[in-house]
Structures are given as C-alpha cells and as structure tokens.
Amino acid sequence: MTPLYYVVSFVMVGFHSLFGRIFGDASGAAWVLSIIGLTVVIRAALIPLFVKQIKSSRNMQLIQPRVKELQKKYAHDREKLTQETMALYKETGTNPFASCLPILVQMPIFFALFRLIDHAADGKGRAFLTPTLAQQFGSAEIFGVPISGTLFTSDGNAGVIVMAITLVVAMTATTFLTQRQLMSKNMPPDAMTGPYAQQQKLLLYVLPIVFAVGGIAFPIALMIYWTTSNLWTMCQQFYVIRNNPAPGTPAAQAKEERDKAKAAKRGEPVAGAAGTTTAGADTAGEDALPPMHQGGSSRPAQRQQPKRQTRSQRKKQPPQQPHKSQ
C-alpha cells in the first residue's frame, strides 16, 4: 500500500496547494475540493479500463444467444459446456469479469485514502501528507461538520449524523442507479436471461447493500470520494449508452429515433414506412412521366448533326444509292 499512499497524497496535496490559496489552507472546502480533484484524476486515468469494460459488456450481450445454444446442446455435460463457453469467450475476445474491473482497481485506492484519513484524524502524516497538513486535514470542517467524522464516532453530533446518513443514501442510490441504467437501457431482451443477466442482477442489489452497510463506518471525506466517483460513472455511462448503444437495445431504438428527428429537422431525406425516402418518391415521380408518343409533354430528342468532312474524305466515299420507294 505504500506506493498508493504516495500517489494519493501527492494528488491531494497538489490540489490542496491550489484550492488552499482560494479558501485557506485549513478550510474544509479546500480539502473537499482536493478529494473531488483526486476522484477526477483517478477516474480519468481509468477511462481506458472503462472502455474495455464497455466493449466486453457489449460482447457479453451479443453472444448470449450463442451461449444459450451451448447450454441446450450440452445441458447434461457441464464440463463440455464450460469448455465450449470459454472457447466462445476467447473467440469473441470477451472477458465475463471485465464489468468488475473498475471497482476492483479502485478498491486499493479507496483503502489507501481511508488509511490516510484515519491517520490524519489522529494528526499523523504519511507520504506527502506532512504532520501539519494531516492536522489541517483531520480538523477540516464542511458546513460545520468534520470531514474525518463517521457515524460511529459522531458522539451524538447531529450534523455528523445527518451528513453521514445523507452521503450513505447518496452513495447507495448512485451505485444502484448506475447499474440499473446499464440493465434497462443497454441490454437486449435476449441478454436479460442466463448467467450474465444473473451476474448483473447480483451486482444491482448486492453492491448497494455492501456500500450502505460499510458506509456506516466510512469517514465523510471517503463517502464524498465514492459518491463523486459514482456520479462520474453515471455521466460517463450515460454518454456511451446514448451515443454508442448496443444493437437491439432500447437505447439503440431511442438513438435511431433521435437521428430521424434530426434528419427531418435539417430537411434531409428520412426513411418512410415502405423504405423509400421523400426525395426518392419525387425522383420516381419524375421518372414515371409518360413519353411523348403516349401524349406526354417531354421534349423530343434533338437530331444528331453529321460530322463535317474534308473534300478529300468525301471523294473517297462511294456514291450513295437512292432509296427505292415502297
């Protein structure tokens, strides 16, 4: 954990040196904003991992019909089913555990921050968090509530109790809504059953309970970090689902309707019910105009003029025979 202490404290102290000039070195606002800055830096660094998670999650959704076929085919042979399923994952480049990677990577950072806050509450410094900074951090308050306080150590302080309960609810709600957003908007109907769906449902209900129970012992500063991280995840996931949804999902249908509405607003051709466009219908109408010999008003084709020839070329040509009258 020592390298993580240095990384986390370095980022926090760096932001604190910036916000401390505005709000004061000992102010709670400077330290809270430093925690939010730490969250933004960590989540920005995890964007490649998030992209990998999205791709793997989408592959898991798309291969669910093939997984179901394997389950029917090898229903009585669990070993063969496992082998064929793993071969399918390898063929499609899918990692069934990729959805847990961002959380797993963040947990060591989470515990490192927890230990730094715990030491700062006792006035002890660690890594780049010097004893002086640790004392400021441990005694910093936001809205009159110490950010190092917990529900267990509130000693009847109404402000700590209210803020801790509020942040526990916010942390639990954002965790639940983030997972719910993924399942309701970006999962096709075929993927709502089977092992992958069971895994998603497990995360949907278990993770909020874990954070709700653990949040009772978390310092307020730590819950600010995790709630900010959840809000980042919600916004990031909303952007991806809205602009690049998985095929056959409600999000994909909504994007198709938005694209049609934008095209109609710009006056671009929009596909109709019969699969033809407005411009196509106009073109077809023009092509369907009756020809001249059917009484139409089309202009006759111009008569092609003979090419000009020199006198020597005309002498070389044989004389033309007159046409016999019929």
XYZ file of N, CA, C and O in Angstrom, residues 15-94:
320
model
N -3.667 19.387 -5.289
C -4.916 20.153 -5.394
C -5.099 21.083 -4.190
O -5.641 22.185 -4.336
N -4.672 20.624 -3.019
C -4.831 21.467 -1.834
C -3.991 22.738 -1.938
O -4.410 23.814 -1.471
N -2.810 22.631 -2.522
C -1.989 23.833 -2.701
C -2.670 24.849 -3.613
O -2.452 26.054 -3.474
N -3.516 24.354 -4.528
C -4.259 25.253 -5.426
C -5.473 25.846 -4.725
O -5.658 27.070 -4.695
N -6.318 24.976 -4.163
C -7.548 25.461 -3.535
C -7.286 26.143 -2.203
O -8.100 26.960 -1.746
N -6.146 25.810 -1.550
C -5.818 26.473 -0.291
C -5.565 27.958 -0.463
O -5.817 28.751 0.452
N -5.062 28.359 -1.616
C -4.831 29.772 -1.881
C -6.144 30.541 -2.014
O -6.184 31.753 -1.802
N -7.210 29.826 -2.377
C -8.503 30.481 -2.574
C -9.324 30.481 -1.283
O -9.889 31.514 -0.884
N -9.405 29.309 -0.627
C -10.285 29.174 0.537
C -9.533 29.171 1.868
O -10.161 29.235 2.921
N -8.219 29.040 1.808
C -7.447 28.931 3.046
C -6.947 27.511 3.254
O -7.674 26.556 2.975
N -5.743 27.384 3.773
C -5.133 26.061 3.908
C -5.909 25.144 4.847
O -5.953 23.929 4.645
N -6.494 25.691 5.888
C -7.176 24.875 6.893
C -8.674 24.740 6.626
O -9.378 24.119 7.428
N -9.173 25.304 5.539
C -10.626 25.265 5.289
C -11.066 23.896 4.800
O -10.325 23.191 4.095
N -12.283 23.526 5.186
C -12.838 22.250 4.733
C -13.104 22.251 3.247
O -12.988 21.209 2.590
N -13.459 23.414 2.676
C -13.743 23.488 1.241
C -12.517 23.110 0.421
O -12.624 22.417 -0.602
N -11.333 23.567 0.866
C -10.111 23.254 0.128
C -9.842 21.759 0.135
O -9.452 21.178 -0.891
N -10.075 21.100 1.286
C -9.815 19.663 1.368
C -10.886 18.847 0.643
O -10.580 17.838 0.017
N -12.128 19.282 0.701
C -13.188 18.571 -0.022
C -12.960 18.661 -1.526
O -13.087 17.666 -2.258
N -12.606 19.852 -1.994
C -12.315 20.005 -3.424
C -11.067 19.208 -3.818
O -10.970 18.731 -4.957
N -10.133 19.051 -2.904
C -8.951 18.231 -3.187
C -9.345 16.766 -3.350
O -8.802 16.061 -4.210
N -10.300 16.307 -2.540
C -10.791 14.927 -2.665
C -11.518 14.752 -3.992
O -11.346 13.738 -4.688
N -12.324 15.742 -4.368
C -13.020 15.674 -5.658
C -12.003 15.684 -6.804
O -12.150 14.956 -7.791
N -10.963 16.513 -6.678
C -9.909 16.519 -7.696
C -9.206 15.181 -7.797
O -8.889 14.707 -8.894
N -8.961 14.536 -6.647
C -8.369 13.203 -6.646
C -9.269 12.216 -7.380
O -8.787 11.391 -8.172
N -10.573 12.322 -7.143
C -11.528 11.430 -7.816
C -11.481 11.615 -9.329
O -11.460 10.637 -10.082
N -11.456 12.863 -9.770
C -11.440 13.145 -11.208
C -10.171 12.593 -11.852
O -10.216 11.994 -12.939
N -9.028 12.773 -11.188
C -7.756 12.276 -11.740
C -7.783 10.757 -11.854
O -7.396 10.180 -12.890
N -8.247 10.077 -10.804
C -8.284 8.615 -10.825
C -9.240 8.111 -11.887
O -8.909 7.198 -12.665
N -10.434 8.692 -11.978
C -11.403 8.220 -12.959
C -10.968 8.521 -14.384
O -11.244 7.753 -15.305
N -10.290 9.642 -14.587
C -9.756 9.938 -15.921
C -8.691 8.919 -16.311
O -8.614 8.492 -17.472
N -7.878 8.513 -15.335
C -6.847 7.502 -15.613
C -7.466 6.135 -15.905
O -6.853 5.307 -16.594
N -8.688 5.896 -15.413
C -9.349 4.607 -15.610
C -10.230 4.570 -16.857
O -10.913 3.572 -17.088
N -10.223 5.627 -17.658
C -11.063 5.650 -18.864
C -10.735 4.498 -19.813
O -11.647 3.842 -20.329
N -9.449 4.186 -20.098
C -9.172 3.023 -20.962
C -9.751 1.723 -20.401
O -10.256 0.889 -21.158
N -9.704 1.574 -19.091
C -10.277 0.380 -18.470
C -11.795 0.382 -18.592
O -12.418 -0.665 -18.798
N -12.389 1.564 -18.506
C -13.839 1.674 -18.669
C -14.251 1.319 -20.094
O -15.276 0.655 -20.311
N -13.463 1.765 -21.080
C -13.760 1.433 -22.479
C -13.684 -0.082 -22.682
O -14.536 -0.676 -23.356
N -12.689 -0.709 -22.082
C -12.576 -2.164 -22.167
C -13.762 -2.837 -21.510
O -14.284 -3.845 -22.012
N -14.221 -2.283 -20.407
C -15.391 -2.828 -19.725
C -16.626 -2.738 -20.610
O -17.410 -3.690 -20.701
N -16.818 -1.593 -21.263
C -17.980 -1.408 -22.131
C -17.947 -2.392 -23.297
O -18.963 -3.014 -23.640
N -16.769 -2.556 -23.923
C -16.669 -3.482 -25.048
C -16.953 -4.916 -24.616
O -17.675 -5.650 -25.304
N -16.388 -5.314 -23.494
C -16.607 -6.674 -23.015
C -18.062 -6.881 -22.623
O -18.646 -7.930 -22.905
N -18.657 -5.870 -21.995
C -20.064 -5.974 -21.619
C -20.951 -6.099 -22.848
O -21.909 -6.882 -22.867
N -20.624 -5.339 -23.893
C -21.411 -5.422 -25.126
C -21.254 -6.788 -25.788
O -22.237 -7.360 -26.271
N -20.037 -7.310 -25.809
C -19.832 -8.644 -26.374
C -20.610 -9.693 -25.601
O -21.180 -10.619 -26.189
N -20.643 -9.555 -24.282
C -21.403 -10.495 -23.467
C -22.880 -10.471 -23.823
O -23.556 -11.510 -23.848
N -23.384 -9.284 -24.120
C -24.783 -9.165 -24.503
C -25.049 -9.802 -25.870
O -26.045 -10.509 -26.060
N -24.143 -9.547 -26.808
C -24.370 -10.003 -28.175
C -24.213 -11.514 -28.334
O -24.821 -12.103 -29.233
N -23.403 -12.147 -27.495
C -23.184 -13.590 -27.651
C -24.133 -14.410 -26.788
O -24.020 -15.648 -26.767
N -25.069 -13.761 -26.101
C -25.991 -14.516 -25.253
C -26.804 -15.557 -26.026
O -27.011 -16.673 -25.524
N -27.286 -15.273 -27.250
C -27.981 -16.331 -28.000
C -27.104 -17.559 -28.245
O -27.584 -18.701 -28.155
N -25.825 -17.349 -28.540
C -24.919 -18.478 -28.760
C -24.641 -19.224 -27.455
O -24.495 -20.455 -27.449
N -24.579 -18.493 -26.362
C -24.389 -19.139 -25.061
C -25.588 -20.027 -24.734
O -25.432 -21.155 -24.228
N -26.780 -19.546 -25.036
C -27.984 -20.340 -24.774
C -28.003 -21.604 -25.628
O -28.452 -22.669 -25.175
N -27.537 -21.488 -26.866
C -27.462 -22.677 -27.721
C -26.514 -23.717 -27.130
O -26.811 -24.916 -27.145
N -25.381 -23.243 -26.611
C -24.435 -24.178 -25.971
C -25.045 -24.805 -24.727
O -24.826 -25.995 -24.444
N -25.816 -24.037 -23.988
C -26.443 -24.577 -22.787
C -27.463 -25.662 -23.131
O -27.583 -26.658 -22.410
N -28.188 -25.479 -24.223
C -29.135 -26.512 -24.641
C -28.403 -27.747 -25.186
O -28.818 -28.876 -24.936
N -27.332 -27.488 -25.923
C -26.620 -28.593 -26.563
C -25.883 -29.465 -25.551
O -25.845 -30.697 -25.680
N -25.290 -28.818 -24.532
C -24.501 -29.562 -23.543
C -25.143 -29.468 -22.159
O -24.462 -29.284 -21.152
N -26.460 -29.597 -22.125
C -27.180 -29.469 -20.854
C -26.782 -30.547 -19.863
O -26.818 -30.327 -18.646
N -26.391 -31.736 -20.350
C -26.068 -32.854 -19.463
C -24.563 -33.069 -19.318
O -24.152 -34.082 -18.754
N -23.762 -32.154 -19.850
C -22.309 -32.292 -19.758
C -21.742 -30.942 -19.328
O -21.396 -30.097 -20.157
N -21.621 -30.724 -18.026
C -21.192 -29.438 -17.503
C -19.742 -29.112 -17.890
O -19.412 -27.964 -18.176
N -18.906 -30.141 -17.917
C -17.505 -29.917 -18.269
C -17.365 -29.457 -19.711
O -16.628 -28.509 -20.012
N -18.085 -30.123 -20.615
C -18.041 -29.736 -22.028
C -18.649 -28.352 -22.223
O -18.151 -27.565 -23.038
N -19.715 -28.050 -21.479
C -20.344 -26.731 -21.576
C -19.358 -25.642 -21.157
O -19.257 -24.605 -21.823
N -18.619 -25.880 -20.085
C -17.638 -24.895 -19.628
C -16.539 -24.687 -20.660
O -16.140 -23.553 -20.943
N -16.062 -25.789 -21.254
C -15.004 -25.695 -22.257
C -15.473 -24.906 -23.485
O -14.757 -24.029 -23.987
N -16.663 -25.237 -23.969
C -17.179 -24.561 -25.165
C -17.486 -23.090 -24.880
O -17.276 -22.229 -25.739
N -17.968 -22.806 -23.677
C -18.267 -21.416 -23.326
C -16.990 -20.588 -23.247
O -16.935 -19.461 -23.751
N -15.947 -21.147 -22.639
C -14.673 -20.432 -22.557
C -14.052 -20.258 -23.933
O -13.432 -19.221 -24.215
N -14.238 -21.244 -24.811
C -13.741 -21.112 -26.182
C -14.479 -19.992 -26.917
O -13.883 -19.242 -27.704
N -15.775 -19.868 -26.641
C -16.558 -18.793 -27.253
C -16.086 -17.437 -26.746
O -15.964 -16.482 -27.533
N -15.815 -17.332 -25.458
C -15.302 -16.082 -24.902
C -13.966 -15.711 -25.551
O -13.724 -14.544 -25.891
N -13.114 -16.712 -25.731
C -11.806 -16.453 -26.329
C -11.945 -16.043 -27.792
O -11.228 -15.159 -28.269
N -12.862 -16.682 -28.502
C -13.072 -16.373 -29.926
C -13.573 -14.950 -30.118
O -13.157 -14.246 -31.063
N -14.468 -14.501 -29.249
C -15.062 -13.165 -29.386
C -14.318 -12.099 -28.594
O -14.726 -10.934 -28.607
N -13.237 -12.476 -27.903
C -12.477 -11.503 -27.113
C -13.268 -10.941 -25.954
O -13.190 -9.734 -25.663
N -14.047 -11.783 -25.282
C -14.924 -11.354 -24.202
C -14.372 -11.811 -22.857
O -13.956 -12.959 -22.712
